[in-house]
Amino acid sequence: MTNAPIAVNSRQEPAQKGEATRESLVELAQRREGERYALHSKHLNEMWVRVLKTIGWDVGFIRGEGAYLYDRAGARYLDLMSGYGVFAIGRNHPKVRDALIEVLRSQSPNLAQFDVSVLAGVLAERLLARMPWLDKAFFANSGAEAVEAAIKFARYATGRSGIVHCAHSFHGLTYGALSLNGDEIFRKGFGPLLPDTREILFDDLSALEASLRGRDIAAFVVEPIQGKGVNIPKDDYLSGAAELCKKYGTLFVADEIQTGVGRTGKFLAVEHFGVEPDIVVLAKALSGGHAPIGVALTRKWIFDKVFDRMDRSVVHGSTFSKNDMAMAAALATLDVIENEGLIENAAAKGDRLLASLNKMAERYELVSAVRGKGMMIGVEFGPPKSLMLKATWNLLEAASSGLFGQLICIPLFKDHKILTQVAGHGNPTIKLLPSLTLTDEDCAWIERSFDQVIAEAHRAPSAVLSLGKTLAEHAIKARVGG
Ligand SMILES: Cc1ncc(COP(=O)(O)O)c(C=O)c1O
């Protein structure tokens, strides 16, 4: 194992005659390594550095490969967050790296703007082949940006202004997407947000019908499986929602930014539910984690309404969208997913983990539920029955709601080198969102570690309580971007 902080091929082109030899990025990163937290505290987000230090996550990762991260001491970690879901094919996949190097070497006419890109055309064709009921692709640079496009397209195409979203939803943090956020902590203080947005309960068709009846809603925007909490709807919810949308002239928008590109054991999570949304939004894993990307895939009539005349041909867009790096990375990522059978692997390893974690739920009273599909799994903790444990649980809840999950994540990281995250503010659920490349050995690593950490929480609740108090004193709220 090398200790190079930048894992891409760091070979430099030989210096040309007369050209000063430049310090390589690897050398730069090594030289300044000791300052990484100080630099961030000074020039970026100091509070985030404080969070990392308080929970002991300040180990300084210097390398990533596949499903693993390596810290500066050389220790290997199993990353069950995969960069909030972007590294579905694993970190630094050589095929994606090679595609990016090929683009850089090709002197492509990238972003000529008054032209169209072949790579973008081919990527759109490949994505739409997976969704034969859709016809058009709009590329963006992030998930939130793709959601913004969906909101604008839905409003323009329907001539309506209303957008309905669900409680506990997460669609990004730009203003339109934030206006559809179902968690007050993200919204508070940033208002006024987009007008005419309405929140309803997830998995509640009556609530949806009540909100659509006025025929003023342009779109119902929903995650097929909610990232915050890993909430899976009843089998007939999404098909029922699609029917209601059709009945009331509302567009059904599936936000597959987290669930898409194979994460749940199908290319799209809506495939589990037999639904064909009017707009599907993807991002995160689509470019293998190496280049920002987002895309809104739509029915032809929606797209054609927005871009209906030559003078409106640039009515929505973004300078960097469709850039060659993102397009090439996404094409290579789709190849990897297909050639390595990663969707099938996500389904198989997901089934294994769900079965073993569910067995743990039977044995441990602090585990109240295990749910998921493929490589998106939630382990929820809840109030135990026995008096001693219950007292601990209540004290922790009083200190900070949902804190218990964080108290499991910490020993998973510290003692077992497993990265997990809590699945939302005030939510005692731990989320597993690993690369789709997990092996049986990785699954065994997860099973062993969860078993030991949860057993310890039952055996020594006072230790959990004391760690909880320390965290509560530091007012740690887990960061839950993914
Ligand atoms: C379901 C969902 N939608 C949208 C987003 C926003 O994506 P981005 O962070 O790329 O803007 C996220 C990010 O976590 C997400 O999980």
CSV table of C-alpha atoms and ligand atoms in Angstrom, one decimal, residues 84 141-145 147 170-173 223 225 227-228 255-259 283-284 293 480-482, ligand 1:
chain,number,residue,atom,x,y,z
A,84,TYR,CA,-23.1,9.9,0.7
A,141,ASN,CA,-23.9,19.5,-12.1
A,142,SER,CA,-25.5,18.1,-9.0
A,143,GLY,CA,-28.5,16.4,-7.5
A,144,ALA,CA,-30.0,19.7,-6.3
A,145,GLU,CA,-29.5,21.3,-9.7
A,147,VAL,CA,-34.2,18.8,-8.9
A,170,PHE,CA,-34.4,15.4,1.2
A,171,HIS,CA,-34.0,16.8,-2.3
A,172,GLY,CA,-30.9,19.1,-1.9
A,173,LEU,CA,-30.2,22.4,-0.4
A,223,GLU,CA,-37.9,9.6,-3.1
A,225,ILE,CA,-37.2,5.1,-0.6
A,227,GLY,CA,-32.8,8.6,2.5
A,228,LYS,CA,-33.6,10.2,5.9
A,255,ASP,CA,-36.0,11.6,-7.0
A,256,GLU,CA,-33.6,8.7,-7.5
A,257,ILE,CA,-30.5,10.7,-6.7
A,258,GLN,CA,-29.7,8.3,-3.8
A,259,THR,CA,-31.7,5.2,-4.8
A,283,ALA,CA,-27.0,12.3,-9.7
A,284,LYS,CA,-24.5,11.0,-7.1
A,293,ILE,CA,-23.2,15.3,-12.4
A,480,VAL,CA,-26.7,14.0,7.6
A,481,GLY,CA,-26.1,15.3,4.1
A,482,GLY,CA,-26.5,11.9,2.4
B,1,LIG,C1,-32.6,12.0,-2.5
B,1,LIG,C2,-31.7,13.1,-2.7
B,1,LIG,N1,-32.0,14.1,-3.5
B,1,LIG,C3,-31.2,15.2,-3.8
B,1,LIG,C4,-30.0,15.3,-3.2
B,1,LIG,C5,-29.1,16.4,-3.4
B,1,LIG,O1,-28.0,16.1,-4.2
B,1,LIG,P1,-26.7,17.0,-4.2
B,1,LIG,O2,-26.1,16.9,-2.9
B,1,LIG,O3,-25.8,16.4,-5.3
B,1,LIG,O4,-27.2,18.4,-4.5
B,1,LIG,C6,-29.6,14.2,-2.3
B,1,LIG,C7,-28.3,14.3,-1.6
B,1,LIG,O5,-28.0,13.8,-0.6
B,1,LIG,C8,-30.4,13.1,-2.1
B,1,LIG,O6,-30.1,12.1,-1.3
